[in-house]
Structures are given as C-alpha cells and as structure tokens.
Tab-separated table of C-alpha atoms in Angstrom:
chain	number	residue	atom	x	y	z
A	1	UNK	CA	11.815	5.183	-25.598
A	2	UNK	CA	8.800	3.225	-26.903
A	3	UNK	CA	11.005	2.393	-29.894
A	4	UNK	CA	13.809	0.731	-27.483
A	5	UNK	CA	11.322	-0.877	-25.632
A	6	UNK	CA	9.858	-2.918	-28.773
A	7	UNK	CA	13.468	-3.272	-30.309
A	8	UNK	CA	14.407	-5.096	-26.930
A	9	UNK	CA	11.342	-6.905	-26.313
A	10	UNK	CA	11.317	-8.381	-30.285
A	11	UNK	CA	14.928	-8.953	-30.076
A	12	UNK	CA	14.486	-11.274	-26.329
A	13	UNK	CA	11.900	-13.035	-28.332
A	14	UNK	CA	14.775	-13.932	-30.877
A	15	UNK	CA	16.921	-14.844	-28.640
A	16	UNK	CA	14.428	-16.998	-26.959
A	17	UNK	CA	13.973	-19.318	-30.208
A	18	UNK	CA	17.726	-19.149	-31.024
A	19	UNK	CA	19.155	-20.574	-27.120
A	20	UNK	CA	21.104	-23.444	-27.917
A	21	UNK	CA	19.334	-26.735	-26.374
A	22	UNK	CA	22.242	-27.261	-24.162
A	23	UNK	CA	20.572	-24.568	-21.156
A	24	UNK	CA	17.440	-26.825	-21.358
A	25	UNK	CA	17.976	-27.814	-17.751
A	26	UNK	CA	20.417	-24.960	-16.041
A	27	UNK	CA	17.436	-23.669	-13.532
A	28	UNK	CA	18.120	-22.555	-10.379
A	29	UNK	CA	18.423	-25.724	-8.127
A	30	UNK	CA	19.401	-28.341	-10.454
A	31	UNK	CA	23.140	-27.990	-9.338
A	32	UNK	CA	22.393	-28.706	-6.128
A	33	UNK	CA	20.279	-31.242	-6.400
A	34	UNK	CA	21.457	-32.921	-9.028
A	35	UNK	CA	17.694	-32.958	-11.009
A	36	UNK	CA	15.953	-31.137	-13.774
A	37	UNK	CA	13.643	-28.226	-13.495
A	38	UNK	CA	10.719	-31.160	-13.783
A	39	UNK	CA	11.313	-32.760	-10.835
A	40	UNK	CA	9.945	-29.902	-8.874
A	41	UNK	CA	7.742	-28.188	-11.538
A	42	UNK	CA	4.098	-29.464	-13.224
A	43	UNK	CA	3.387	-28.761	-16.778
A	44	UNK	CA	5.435	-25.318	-16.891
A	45	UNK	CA	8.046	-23.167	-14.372
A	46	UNK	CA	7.174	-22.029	-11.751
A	47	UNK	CA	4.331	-24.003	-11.029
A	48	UNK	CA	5.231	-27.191	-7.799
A	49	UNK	CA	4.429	-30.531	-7.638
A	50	UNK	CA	4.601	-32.184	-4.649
A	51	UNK	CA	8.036	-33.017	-4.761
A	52	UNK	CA	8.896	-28.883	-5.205
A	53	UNK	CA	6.674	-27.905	-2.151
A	54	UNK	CA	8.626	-30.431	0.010
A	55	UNK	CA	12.054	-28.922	-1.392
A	56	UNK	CA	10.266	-25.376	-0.235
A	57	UNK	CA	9.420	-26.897	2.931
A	58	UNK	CA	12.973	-28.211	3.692
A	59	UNK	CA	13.763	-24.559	3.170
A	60	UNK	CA	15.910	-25.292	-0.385
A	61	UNK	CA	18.379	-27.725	1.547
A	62	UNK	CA	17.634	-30.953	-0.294
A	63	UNK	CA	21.393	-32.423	-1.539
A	64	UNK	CA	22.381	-35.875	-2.453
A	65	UNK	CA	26.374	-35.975	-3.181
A	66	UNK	CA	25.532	-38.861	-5.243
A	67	UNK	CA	22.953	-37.145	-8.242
A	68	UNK	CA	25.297	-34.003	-8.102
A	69	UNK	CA	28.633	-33.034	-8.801
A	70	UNK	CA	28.606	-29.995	-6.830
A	71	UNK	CA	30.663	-30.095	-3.530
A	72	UNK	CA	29.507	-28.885	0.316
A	73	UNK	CA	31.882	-25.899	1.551
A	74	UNK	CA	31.164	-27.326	5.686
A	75	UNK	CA	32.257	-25.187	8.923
A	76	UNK	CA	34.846	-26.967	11.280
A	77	UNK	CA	32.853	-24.398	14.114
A	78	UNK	CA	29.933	-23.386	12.412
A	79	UNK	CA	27.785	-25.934	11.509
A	80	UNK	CA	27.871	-24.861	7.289
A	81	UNK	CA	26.723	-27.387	4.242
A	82	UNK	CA	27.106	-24.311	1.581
A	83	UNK	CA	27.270	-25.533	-2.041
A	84	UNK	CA	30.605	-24.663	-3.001
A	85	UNK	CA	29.398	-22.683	-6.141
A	86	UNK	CA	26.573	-20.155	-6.053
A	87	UNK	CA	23.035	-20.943	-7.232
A	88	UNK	CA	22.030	-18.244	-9.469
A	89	UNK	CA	19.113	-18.345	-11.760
A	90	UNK	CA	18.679	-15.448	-14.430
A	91	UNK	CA	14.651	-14.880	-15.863
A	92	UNK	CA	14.292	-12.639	-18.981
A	93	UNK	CA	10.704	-12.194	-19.066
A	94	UNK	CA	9.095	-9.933	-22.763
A	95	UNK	CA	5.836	-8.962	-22.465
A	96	UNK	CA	3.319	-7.415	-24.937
A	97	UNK	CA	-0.172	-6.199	-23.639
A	98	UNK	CA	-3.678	-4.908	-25.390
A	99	UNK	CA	-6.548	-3.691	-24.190
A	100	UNK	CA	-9.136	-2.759	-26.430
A	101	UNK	CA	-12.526	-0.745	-25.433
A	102	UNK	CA	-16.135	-1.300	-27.100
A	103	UNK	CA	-17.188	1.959	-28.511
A	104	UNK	CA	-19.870	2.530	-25.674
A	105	UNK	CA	-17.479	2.897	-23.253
A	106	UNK	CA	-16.402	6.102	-21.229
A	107	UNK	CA	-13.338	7.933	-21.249
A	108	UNK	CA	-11.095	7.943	-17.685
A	109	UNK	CA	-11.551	4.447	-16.805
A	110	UNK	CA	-8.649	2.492	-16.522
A	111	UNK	CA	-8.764	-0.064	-18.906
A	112	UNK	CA	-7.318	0.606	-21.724
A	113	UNK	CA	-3.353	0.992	-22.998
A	114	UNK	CA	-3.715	2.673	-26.634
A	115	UNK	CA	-4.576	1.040	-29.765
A	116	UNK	CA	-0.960	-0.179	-30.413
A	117	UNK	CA	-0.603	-2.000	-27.184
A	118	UNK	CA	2.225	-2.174	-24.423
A	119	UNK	CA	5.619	-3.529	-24.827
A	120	UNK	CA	7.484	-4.408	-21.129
A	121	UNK	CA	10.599	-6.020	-21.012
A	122	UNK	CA	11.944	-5.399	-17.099
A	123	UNK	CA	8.555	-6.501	-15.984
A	124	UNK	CA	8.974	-9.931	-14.487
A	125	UNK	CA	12.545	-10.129	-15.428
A	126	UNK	CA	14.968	-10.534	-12.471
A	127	UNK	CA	18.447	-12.102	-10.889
A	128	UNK	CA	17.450	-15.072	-8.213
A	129	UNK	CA	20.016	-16.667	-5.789
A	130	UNK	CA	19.476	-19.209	-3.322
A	131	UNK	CA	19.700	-22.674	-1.952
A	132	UNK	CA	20.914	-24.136	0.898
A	133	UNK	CA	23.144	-22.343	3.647
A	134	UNK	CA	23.263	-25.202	6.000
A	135	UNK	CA	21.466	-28.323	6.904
A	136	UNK	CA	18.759	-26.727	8.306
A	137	UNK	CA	18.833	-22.893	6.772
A	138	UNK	CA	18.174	-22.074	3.280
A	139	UNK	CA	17.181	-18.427	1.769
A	140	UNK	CA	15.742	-17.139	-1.584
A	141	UNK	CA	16.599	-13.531	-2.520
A	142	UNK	CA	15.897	-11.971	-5.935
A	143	UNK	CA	16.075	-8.283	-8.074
A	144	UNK	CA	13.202	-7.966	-10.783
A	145	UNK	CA	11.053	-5.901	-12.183
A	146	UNK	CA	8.172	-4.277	-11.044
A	147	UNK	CA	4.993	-5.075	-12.120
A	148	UNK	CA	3.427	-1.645	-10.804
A	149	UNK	CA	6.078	0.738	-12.309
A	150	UNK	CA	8.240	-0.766	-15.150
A	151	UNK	CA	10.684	1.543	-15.228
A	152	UNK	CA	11.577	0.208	-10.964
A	153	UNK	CA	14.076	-2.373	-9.912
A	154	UNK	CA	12.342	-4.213	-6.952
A	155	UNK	CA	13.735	-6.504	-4.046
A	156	UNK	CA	12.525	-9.466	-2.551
A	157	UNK	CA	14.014	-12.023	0.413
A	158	UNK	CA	13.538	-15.126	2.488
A	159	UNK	CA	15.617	-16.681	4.636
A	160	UNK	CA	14.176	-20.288	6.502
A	161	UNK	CA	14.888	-22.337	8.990
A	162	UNK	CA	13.381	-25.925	9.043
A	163	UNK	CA	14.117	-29.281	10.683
A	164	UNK	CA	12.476	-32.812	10.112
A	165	UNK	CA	9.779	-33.347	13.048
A	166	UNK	CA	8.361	-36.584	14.053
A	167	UNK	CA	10.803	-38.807	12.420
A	168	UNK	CA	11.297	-37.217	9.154
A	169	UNK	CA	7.465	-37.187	8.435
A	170	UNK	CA	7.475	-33.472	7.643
A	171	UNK	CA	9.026	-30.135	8.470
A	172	UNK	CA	8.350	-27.356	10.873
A	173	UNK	CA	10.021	-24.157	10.960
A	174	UNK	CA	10.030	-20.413	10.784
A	175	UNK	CA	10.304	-18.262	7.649
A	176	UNK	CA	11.359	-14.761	7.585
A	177	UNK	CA	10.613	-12.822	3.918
A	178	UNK	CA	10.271	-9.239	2.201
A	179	UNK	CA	8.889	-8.560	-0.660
A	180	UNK	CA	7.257	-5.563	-2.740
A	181	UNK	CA	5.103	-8.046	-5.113
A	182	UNK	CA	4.083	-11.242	-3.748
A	183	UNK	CA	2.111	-10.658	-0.881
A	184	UNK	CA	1.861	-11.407	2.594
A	185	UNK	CA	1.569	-15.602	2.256
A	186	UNK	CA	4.639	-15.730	0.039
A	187	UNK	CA	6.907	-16.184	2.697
A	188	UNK	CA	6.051	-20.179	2.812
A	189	UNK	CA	3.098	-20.621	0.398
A	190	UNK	CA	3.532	-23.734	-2.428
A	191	UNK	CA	0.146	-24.237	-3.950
A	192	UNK	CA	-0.526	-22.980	-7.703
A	193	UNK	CA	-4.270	-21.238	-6.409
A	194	UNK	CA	-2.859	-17.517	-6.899
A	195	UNK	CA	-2.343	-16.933	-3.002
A	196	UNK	CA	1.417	-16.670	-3.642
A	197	UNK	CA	1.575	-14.118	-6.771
A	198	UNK	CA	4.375	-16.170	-8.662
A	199	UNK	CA	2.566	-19.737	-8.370
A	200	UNK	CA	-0.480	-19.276	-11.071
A	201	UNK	CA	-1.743	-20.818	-13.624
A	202	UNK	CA	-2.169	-18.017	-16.047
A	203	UNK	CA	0.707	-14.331	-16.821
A	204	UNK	CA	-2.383	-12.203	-17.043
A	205	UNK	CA	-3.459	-13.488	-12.848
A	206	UNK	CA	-5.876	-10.348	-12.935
A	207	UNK	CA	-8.358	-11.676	-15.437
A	208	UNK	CA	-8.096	-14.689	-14.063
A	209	UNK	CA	-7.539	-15.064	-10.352
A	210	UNK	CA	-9.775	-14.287	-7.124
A	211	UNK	CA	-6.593	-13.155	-4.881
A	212	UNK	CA	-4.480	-11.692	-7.402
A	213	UNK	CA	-7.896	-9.617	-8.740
A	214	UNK	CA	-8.811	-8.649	-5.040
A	215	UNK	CA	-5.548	-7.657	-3.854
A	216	UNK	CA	-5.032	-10.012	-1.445
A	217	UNK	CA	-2.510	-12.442	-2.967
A	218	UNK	CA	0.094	-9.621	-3.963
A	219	UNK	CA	1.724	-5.794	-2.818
A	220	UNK	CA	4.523	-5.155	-0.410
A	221	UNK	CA	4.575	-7.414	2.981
A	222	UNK	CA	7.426	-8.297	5.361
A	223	UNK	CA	6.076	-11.107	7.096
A	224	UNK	CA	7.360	-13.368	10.049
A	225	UNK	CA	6.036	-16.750	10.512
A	226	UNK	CA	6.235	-20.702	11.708
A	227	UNK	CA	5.288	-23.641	10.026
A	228	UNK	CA	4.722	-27.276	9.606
A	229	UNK	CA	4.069	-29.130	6.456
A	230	UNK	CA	4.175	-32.879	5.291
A	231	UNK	CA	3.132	-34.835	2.328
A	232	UNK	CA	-0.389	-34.243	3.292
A	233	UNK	CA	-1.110	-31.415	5.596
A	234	UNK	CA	0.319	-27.493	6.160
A	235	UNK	CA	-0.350	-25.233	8.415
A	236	UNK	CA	1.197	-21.748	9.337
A	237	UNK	CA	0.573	-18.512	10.998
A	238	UNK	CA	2.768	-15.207	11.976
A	239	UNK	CA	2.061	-11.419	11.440
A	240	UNK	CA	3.288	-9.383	8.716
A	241	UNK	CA	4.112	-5.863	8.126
A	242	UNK	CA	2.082	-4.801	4.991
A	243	UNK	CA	5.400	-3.031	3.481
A	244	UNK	CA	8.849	-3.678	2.794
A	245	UNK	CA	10.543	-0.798	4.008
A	246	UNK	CA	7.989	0.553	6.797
A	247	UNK	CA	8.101	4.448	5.022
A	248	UNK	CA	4.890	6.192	6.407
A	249	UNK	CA	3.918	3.289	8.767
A	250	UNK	CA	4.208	3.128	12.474
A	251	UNK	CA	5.610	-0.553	12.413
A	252	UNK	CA	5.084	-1.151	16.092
A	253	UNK	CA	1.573	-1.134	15.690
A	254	UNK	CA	0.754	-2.536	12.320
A	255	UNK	CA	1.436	-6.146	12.239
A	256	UNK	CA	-1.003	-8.013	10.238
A	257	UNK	CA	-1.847	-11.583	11.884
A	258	UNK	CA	-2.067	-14.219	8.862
A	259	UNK	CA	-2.658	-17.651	8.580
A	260	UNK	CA	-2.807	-20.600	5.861
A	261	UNK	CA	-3.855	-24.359	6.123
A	262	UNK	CA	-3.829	-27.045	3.278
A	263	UNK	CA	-5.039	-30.505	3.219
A	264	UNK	CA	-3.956	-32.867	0.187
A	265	UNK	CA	-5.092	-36.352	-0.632
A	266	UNK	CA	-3.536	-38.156	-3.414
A	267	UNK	CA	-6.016	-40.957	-5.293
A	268	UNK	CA	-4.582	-43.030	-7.580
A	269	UNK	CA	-3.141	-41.134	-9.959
A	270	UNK	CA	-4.655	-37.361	-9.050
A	271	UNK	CA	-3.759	-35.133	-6.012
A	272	UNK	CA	-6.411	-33.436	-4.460
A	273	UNK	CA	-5.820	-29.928	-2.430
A	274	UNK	CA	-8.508	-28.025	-0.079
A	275	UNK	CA	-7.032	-25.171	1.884
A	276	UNK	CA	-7.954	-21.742	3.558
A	277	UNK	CA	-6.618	-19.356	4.417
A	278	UNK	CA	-7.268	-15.134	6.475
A	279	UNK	CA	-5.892	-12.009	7.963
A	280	UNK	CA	-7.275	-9.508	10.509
A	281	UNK	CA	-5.254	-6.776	11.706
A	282	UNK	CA	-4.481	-2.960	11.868
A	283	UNK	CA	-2.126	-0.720	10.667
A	284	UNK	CA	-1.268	2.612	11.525
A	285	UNK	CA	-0.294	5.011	8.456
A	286	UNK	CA	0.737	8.350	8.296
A	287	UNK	CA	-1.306	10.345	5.844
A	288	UNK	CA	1.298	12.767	5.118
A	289	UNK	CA	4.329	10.345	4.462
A	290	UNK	CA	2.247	8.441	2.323
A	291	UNK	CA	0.699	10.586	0.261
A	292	UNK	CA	1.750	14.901	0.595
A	293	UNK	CA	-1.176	16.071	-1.561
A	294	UNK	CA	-4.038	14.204	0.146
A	295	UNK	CA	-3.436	15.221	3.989
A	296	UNK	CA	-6.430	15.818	5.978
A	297	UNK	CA	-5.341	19.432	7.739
A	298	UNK	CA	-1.929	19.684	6.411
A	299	UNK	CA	-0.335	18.520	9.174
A	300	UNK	CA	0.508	15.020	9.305
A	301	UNK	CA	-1.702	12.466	10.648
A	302	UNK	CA	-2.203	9.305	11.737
A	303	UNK	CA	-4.801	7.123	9.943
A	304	UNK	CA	-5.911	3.322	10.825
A	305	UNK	CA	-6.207	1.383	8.279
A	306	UNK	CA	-8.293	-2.319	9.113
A	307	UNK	CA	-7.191	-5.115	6.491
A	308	UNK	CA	-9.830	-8.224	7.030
A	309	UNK	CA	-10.093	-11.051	4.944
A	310	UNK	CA	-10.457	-14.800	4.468
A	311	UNK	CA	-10.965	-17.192	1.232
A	312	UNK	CA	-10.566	-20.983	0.938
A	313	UNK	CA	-8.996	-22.679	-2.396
A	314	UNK	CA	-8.704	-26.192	-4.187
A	315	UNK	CA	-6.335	-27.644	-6.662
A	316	UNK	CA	-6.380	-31.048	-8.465
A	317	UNK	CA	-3.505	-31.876	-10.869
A	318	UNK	CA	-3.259	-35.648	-12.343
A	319	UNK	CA	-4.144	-37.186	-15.838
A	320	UNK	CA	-6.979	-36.770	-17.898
A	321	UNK	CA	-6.802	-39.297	-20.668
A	322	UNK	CA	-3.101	-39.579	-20.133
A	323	UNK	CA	-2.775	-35.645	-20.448
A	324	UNK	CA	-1.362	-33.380	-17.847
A	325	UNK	CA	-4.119	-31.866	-16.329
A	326	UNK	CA	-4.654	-29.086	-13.183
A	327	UNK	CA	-7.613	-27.222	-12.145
A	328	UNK	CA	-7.389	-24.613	-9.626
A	329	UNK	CA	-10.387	-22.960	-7.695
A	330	UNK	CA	-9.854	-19.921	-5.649
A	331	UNK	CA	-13.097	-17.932	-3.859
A	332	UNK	CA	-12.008	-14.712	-1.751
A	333	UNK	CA	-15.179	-14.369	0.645
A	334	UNK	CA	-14.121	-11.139	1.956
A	335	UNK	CA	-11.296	-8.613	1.658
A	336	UNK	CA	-11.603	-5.456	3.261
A	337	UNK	CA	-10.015	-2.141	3.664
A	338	UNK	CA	-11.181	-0.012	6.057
A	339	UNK	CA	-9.449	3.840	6.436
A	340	UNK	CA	-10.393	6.188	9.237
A	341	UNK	CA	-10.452	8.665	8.796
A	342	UNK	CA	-10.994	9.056	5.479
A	343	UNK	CA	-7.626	9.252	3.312
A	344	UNK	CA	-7.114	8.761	-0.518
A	345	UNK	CA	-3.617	6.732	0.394
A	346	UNK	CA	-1.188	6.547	-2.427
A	347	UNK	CA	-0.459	2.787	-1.867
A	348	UNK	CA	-2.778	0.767	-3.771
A	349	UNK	CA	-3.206	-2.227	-1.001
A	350	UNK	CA	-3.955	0.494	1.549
A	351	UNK	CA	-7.079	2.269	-0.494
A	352	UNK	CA	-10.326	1.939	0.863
A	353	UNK	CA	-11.653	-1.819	-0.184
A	354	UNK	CA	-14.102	-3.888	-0.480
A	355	UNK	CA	-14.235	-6.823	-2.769
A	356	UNK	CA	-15.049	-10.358	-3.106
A	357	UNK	CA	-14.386	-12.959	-6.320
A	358	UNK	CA	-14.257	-16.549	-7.130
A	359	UNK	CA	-12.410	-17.573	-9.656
A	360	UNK	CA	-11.645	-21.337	-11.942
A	361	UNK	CA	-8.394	-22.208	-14.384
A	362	UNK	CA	-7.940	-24.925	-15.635
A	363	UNK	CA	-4.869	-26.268	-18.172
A	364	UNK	CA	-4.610	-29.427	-20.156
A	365	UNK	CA	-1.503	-30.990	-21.728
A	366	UNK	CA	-2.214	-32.529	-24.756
A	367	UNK	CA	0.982	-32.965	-25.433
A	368	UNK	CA	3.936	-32.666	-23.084
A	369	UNK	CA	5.097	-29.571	-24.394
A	370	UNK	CA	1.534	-27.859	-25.020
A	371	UNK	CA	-0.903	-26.074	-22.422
A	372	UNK	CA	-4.337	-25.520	-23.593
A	373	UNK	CA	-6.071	-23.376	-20.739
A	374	UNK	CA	-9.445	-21.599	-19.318
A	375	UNK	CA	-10.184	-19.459	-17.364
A	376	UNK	CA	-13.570	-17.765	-15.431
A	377	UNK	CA	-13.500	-14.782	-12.642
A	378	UNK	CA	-15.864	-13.319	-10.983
A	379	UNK	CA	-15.563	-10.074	-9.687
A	380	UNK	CA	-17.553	-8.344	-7.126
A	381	UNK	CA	-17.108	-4.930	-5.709
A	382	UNK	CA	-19.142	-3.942	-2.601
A	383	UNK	CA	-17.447	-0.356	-1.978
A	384	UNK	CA	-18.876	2.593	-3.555
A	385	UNK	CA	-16.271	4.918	-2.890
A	386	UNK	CA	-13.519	2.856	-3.771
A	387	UNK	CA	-11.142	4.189	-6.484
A	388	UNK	CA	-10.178	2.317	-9.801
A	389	UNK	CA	-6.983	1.214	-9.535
A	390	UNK	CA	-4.240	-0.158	-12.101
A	391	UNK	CA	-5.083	-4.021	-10.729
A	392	UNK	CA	-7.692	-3.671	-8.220
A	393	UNK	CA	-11.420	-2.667	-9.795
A	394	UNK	CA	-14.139	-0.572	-8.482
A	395	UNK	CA	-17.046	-1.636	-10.423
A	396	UNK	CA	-18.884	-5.818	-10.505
A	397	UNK	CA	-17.261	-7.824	-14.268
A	398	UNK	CA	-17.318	-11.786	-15.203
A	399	UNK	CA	-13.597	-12.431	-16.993
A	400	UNK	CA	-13.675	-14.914	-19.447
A	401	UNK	CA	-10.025	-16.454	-20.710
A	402	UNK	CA	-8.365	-18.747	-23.046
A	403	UNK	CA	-4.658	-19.451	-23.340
A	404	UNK	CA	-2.041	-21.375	-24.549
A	405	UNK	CA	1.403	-22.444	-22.855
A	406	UNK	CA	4.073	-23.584	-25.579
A	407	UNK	CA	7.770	-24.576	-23.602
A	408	UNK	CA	9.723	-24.709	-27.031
A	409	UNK	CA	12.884	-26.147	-24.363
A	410	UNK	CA	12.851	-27.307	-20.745
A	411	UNK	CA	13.151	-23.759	-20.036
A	412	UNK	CA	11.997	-21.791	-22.215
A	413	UNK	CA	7.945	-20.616	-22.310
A	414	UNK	CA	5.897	-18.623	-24.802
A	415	UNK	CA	2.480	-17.847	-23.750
A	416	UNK	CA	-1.034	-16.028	-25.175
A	417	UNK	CA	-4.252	-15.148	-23.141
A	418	UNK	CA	-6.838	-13.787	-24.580
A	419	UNK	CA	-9.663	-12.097	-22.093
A	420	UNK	CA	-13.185	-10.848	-22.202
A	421	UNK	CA	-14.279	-8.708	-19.446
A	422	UNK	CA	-18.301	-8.232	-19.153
A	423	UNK	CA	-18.330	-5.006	-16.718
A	424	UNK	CA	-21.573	-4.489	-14.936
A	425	UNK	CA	-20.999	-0.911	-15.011
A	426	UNK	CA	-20.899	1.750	-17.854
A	427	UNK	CA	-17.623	1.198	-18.368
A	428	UNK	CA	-18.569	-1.557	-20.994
A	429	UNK	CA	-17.285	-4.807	-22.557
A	430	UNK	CA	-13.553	-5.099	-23.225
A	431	UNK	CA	-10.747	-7.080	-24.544
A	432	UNK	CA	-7.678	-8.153	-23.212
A	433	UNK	CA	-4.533	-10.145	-25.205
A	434	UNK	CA	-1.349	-10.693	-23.232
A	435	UNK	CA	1.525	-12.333	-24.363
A	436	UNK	CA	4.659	-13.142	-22.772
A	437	UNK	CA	8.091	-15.053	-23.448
A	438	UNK	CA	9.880	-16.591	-20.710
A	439	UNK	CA	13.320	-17.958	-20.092
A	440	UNK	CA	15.311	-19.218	-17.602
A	441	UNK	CA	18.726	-20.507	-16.866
C-alpha cells in the first residue's frame, strides 16, 4: 500500500509539470464569469482579493453575457439564471510529510511519522461544483479528502442567498453550509487569517496558524447564518451545529452561537483588514454514541460539552517595492472545551481544551510567479489534562517556518515548508518539512 501511495503521489507530480499550458485558466468560475482565476485570487489559489470576497458575498452569482460565452438556462415560472453548462472544478492535491525528533525526545508523543516520511495523495484532493442557481441563490458543494483519515472521502455544502442592499452598496443574506473540515465560520468567511481552514497562507496551517493550531478554525460544523458585507465592512452571526451529521449529539440543544466582523481600509495601494470574531454555546453529547469504550457506567449518557472562544485578526496585502506582498496576524485569546462530566470523547473538537496562540505569516512575491514566506506561532496550552491530539497539542511550543510558493502555470502550485517546533515540554525540539503539489482545472 505504501508502495501505491508513493507510485501515485510521484506520478501526480509528473503529471503536474507535463499539463499542457492550455488549462492555465480552466478554474472553477471562469466560465461563468468570463475571467481568470486572478481576478479573484492574490499571489496563489485559493487565497481572495477583494474582488473574490465580493463574488463570495454575491453568493457565486456574478455573470456578464458580454466577458462570457456561456449562456443562462432562465425559468418562464421560476425565477432561474442557471449557467447552461455545469461549473465543475477538479483539485489533485500530492503531499509528502516529515517529521523528525531530536534524540532527547520521548517515545508516545505524537510528533513524529517514521524516518522515511508520509506520502498522501487523497488528502486535499476533491470534485467542486458550484456557481450561480439564480440571481440571487448560488451554492458550493464539494467531495475531498480527509485531512484526519486519508483513507475517507468527506462532504462539504453551501447553499446562499444574497441580494444587493442599500443601492447596490453591498450584500446581505443568509448562508446555509456543512462541512467535516472547515469549521464553523466557513459558511461565509473570505479573509486569508486561517479562520476559514481553506483560506491560508501556508499547506502546513498547524505550524503556522493560531485557529487552525487551536482548533477553532477547522472540524465538522453545520452552521446557519445571515450576513452583510460591502467593500469595507462584514458582519455575520447564526448558530451552528458542531457536526455534520448530528451522530451522538442531541441537535436540539447544541447549537453553537457564532459571530464574525471585519473592517477593511484600502490606502493607496495596500488594503488593510482588522476583524474579530467568537462563539459561546453548549452541546449535548452522548458518551456512548460517541465513543463505546470510554462510557462512564456503561450505560449511555449524556455529557455537556461548553465550547467558548473569541480571537481578533489582521491582514494587509499590497506592494512592497513593487512585489506582491500579504501579512496575516491571527491571536486566539481563548478557546475552551469544557466536558462534564468527565469523558475522553472520540471527536477531536469535543476533547477537553484549553488553548490560546498568536500567530504571523507573511509572503512576498519577488517575482509574479514566486512566494517567498515566514512564518511564527505561538502556542499555549493551559489544560493539564488535555490529551495530545493528531492537530491539536497538549504541551506550550514557538513554530518557526519558511516556505516557498512556485505556480509553474496559472493553476498549477508546488510548495515547501520547512518548520521548527521549540516544545516547552520534554517532548523536545523537532522538525517539520511538508511539501505539496497542487492543481486545478
């Protein structure tokens, strides 16, 4: 099996290099709006300028029959402005991952993959279709791999209603999503700080992000919620059900309340971003659905589980020097998880939690093609009976990272990050080198 998985992972990579220049601008949306992947996208996919958040905002409807060749299929009833062909976007994702342990470290931490590393092809790979349904309804639905268990085929949904407000200056709306990945803000979140797991500025997000090292920017959510966003400000709330298919929660008692605002400022030739963003809710899990082998009496029970958190975030993207430039600050100032009674819970976002972390990234075009980036995390965990998990650490570490972003086509994306974890624990110093190869058409 390991075999396979390095035969299919170096053979991608081939095929990455050898893709004929002609799919260098076949994204997702271009048919329907008639534009390259750049128009919405800074420095590399999937990052959004501000032109991509409003498209997200108008919930994927944008369409000018006059940049596109693609025809409307319209409703003589229903009100319908579906694009007569489907958008379908296809993202082959290789991955290759090494973690490497000083010598003083302990056995039975999880940190480490074996000396010859990790090849992952279905990781990140997926089928996405979407666009516009009508005027004023749009969706986004997708089949990829799972980051958690690469050997798992996971879902994720949104469908959105918007309408121009106040004259056209901005959109408000609802947004109704699923997903098993990206979190609870996904649903209707644009900015490149981490909150929305795909929109990053570095593949390996957990040596380098506050809310994707935290927890609080990814896992399973189905989430409900309105909105209203313009060139400048954004601001949402709903309530979302920390899973995607409710198995061993009581779902009439365990919406999450969430909410996000955003303020950007362009000067001159930057954009500036300052946002924030919190949760406080519970949930009600049972014990025994979620986890057999852990129950408290044998019997089933229920357990209350108290998510609480809140961070704030910046972003500033412009030229330095005439080179593409974007930093991105993210500080989580609390994220808790609070079970009572006492249950080891199978699901990773539902363990007992307590964490905090700031984190920095910044990437510099030097050229158009080439991303030179850094990255610093702090990392900061305040529970002492928390477990270690596969993302989500129980001990204090600084992260230290440098990378480079090479799109050899419009649409095509190599990457490397190297990391340097300094764990305040007697775990020890370690290494981290991720690489990954993206494409997509």
């Amino acid at each position: 099996m390991k075999l396979l998985t390095k035969t299919l992972f170096l053979t991608s990579g081939f095929l990455l290099l050898a893709f004929p220049e002609s799919l260098s601008a076949l994204a997702m949306f271009s048919k329907q709006t008639g534009k390259s992947c750049v128009a919405c996208h800074m420095q590399n996919i999937p990052k959004l300028n501000s032109y991509g958040r409003e498209f997200s905002l108008s919930g994927y409807t944008f369409y000018d029959k006059n940049t596109t060749s693609e025809s409307l299929v319209e409703g003589s009833e229903v009100p319908l402005g579906l694009p007569s062909t489907l958008n379908a976007s296809l993202v082959l994702k290789g991955h290759f991952i090494k973690t490497n342990q000083e010598e003083t470290s302990t056995s039975g931490d999880l940190v480490g993959n074996g000396s010859d590393g990790e090849y992952q092809l279905l990781n990140g790979s997926g089928v996405y279709m979407g666009g516009r349904i009508s005027d004023n309804f749009g969706a986004l639905v997708s089949l990829q791999g799972d980051s958690a268990d690469t050997s798992n085929i996971v879902y994720k949904g949104k469908i959105i209603m918007s309408y121009p407000v106040m004259n056209g200056y901005g959109y408000g709306g609802m947004a109704l999503s699923s997903t098993e990945l990206n979190g609870i803000f996904w649903g209707m979140e644009n900015h490149n700080t981490g909150l929305n797991a795909a929109l990053k500025q570095f593949e390996n997000a957990y040596a380098t992000n506050a809310a994707q090292a935290t927890g609080i920017g990814n896992g399973p959510a189905t989430s409900l919620q309105a909105y209203y966003g313009n060139k400048n400000f954004f601001i949402t709330a709903g309530a979302a059900l920390p899973s995607q298919n409710s198995e061993g929660i009581d779902a009439g008692e365990s919406f999450l309340p969430f909410w996000r605002i955003s303020y950007e400022l362009p000067i001159k030739n930057w954009n500036f971003m300052i946002g924030a963003y919190g949760f406080e809710g519970d949930i009600k899990a049972s014990d025994q659905s979620l986890n057999t082998a852990a129950t408290i009496d044998g019997n089933a029970n229920l357990v209350n589980v108290r998510k609480d958190g809140y961070g704030f975030d910046l972003e500033m993207s412009g030229a330095l020097f005439d080179m593409s430039t974007m930093l991105t600050l993210n500080h989580v100032e609390k994220n808790v998880v609070d079970v009572h009674p006492l249950s080891s819970l199978t699901s990773y976002h539902l363990q007992k939690t307590n964490n905090k972390a700031t984190s920095a990234e910044l990437q510099i075009n030097p050229i158009l093609d080439l991303g030179l980036k850094v990255a610093y995390l702090n990392y900061e965990n305040k529970e002492a009976t928390a477990t270690n998990q596969k993302f989500i650490k129980n001990y204090d570490y600084d992260a230290y990272t440098f990378g480079v972003n090479y799109s050899v086509r419009q649409n095509i994306l190599l990457s490397v990050d190297y990391s340097r974890y300094e764990a305040k624990s007697h775990i020890g110093n370690y290494d981290n080198v991720y690489v990954a190869a993206v494409l997509v058409f």
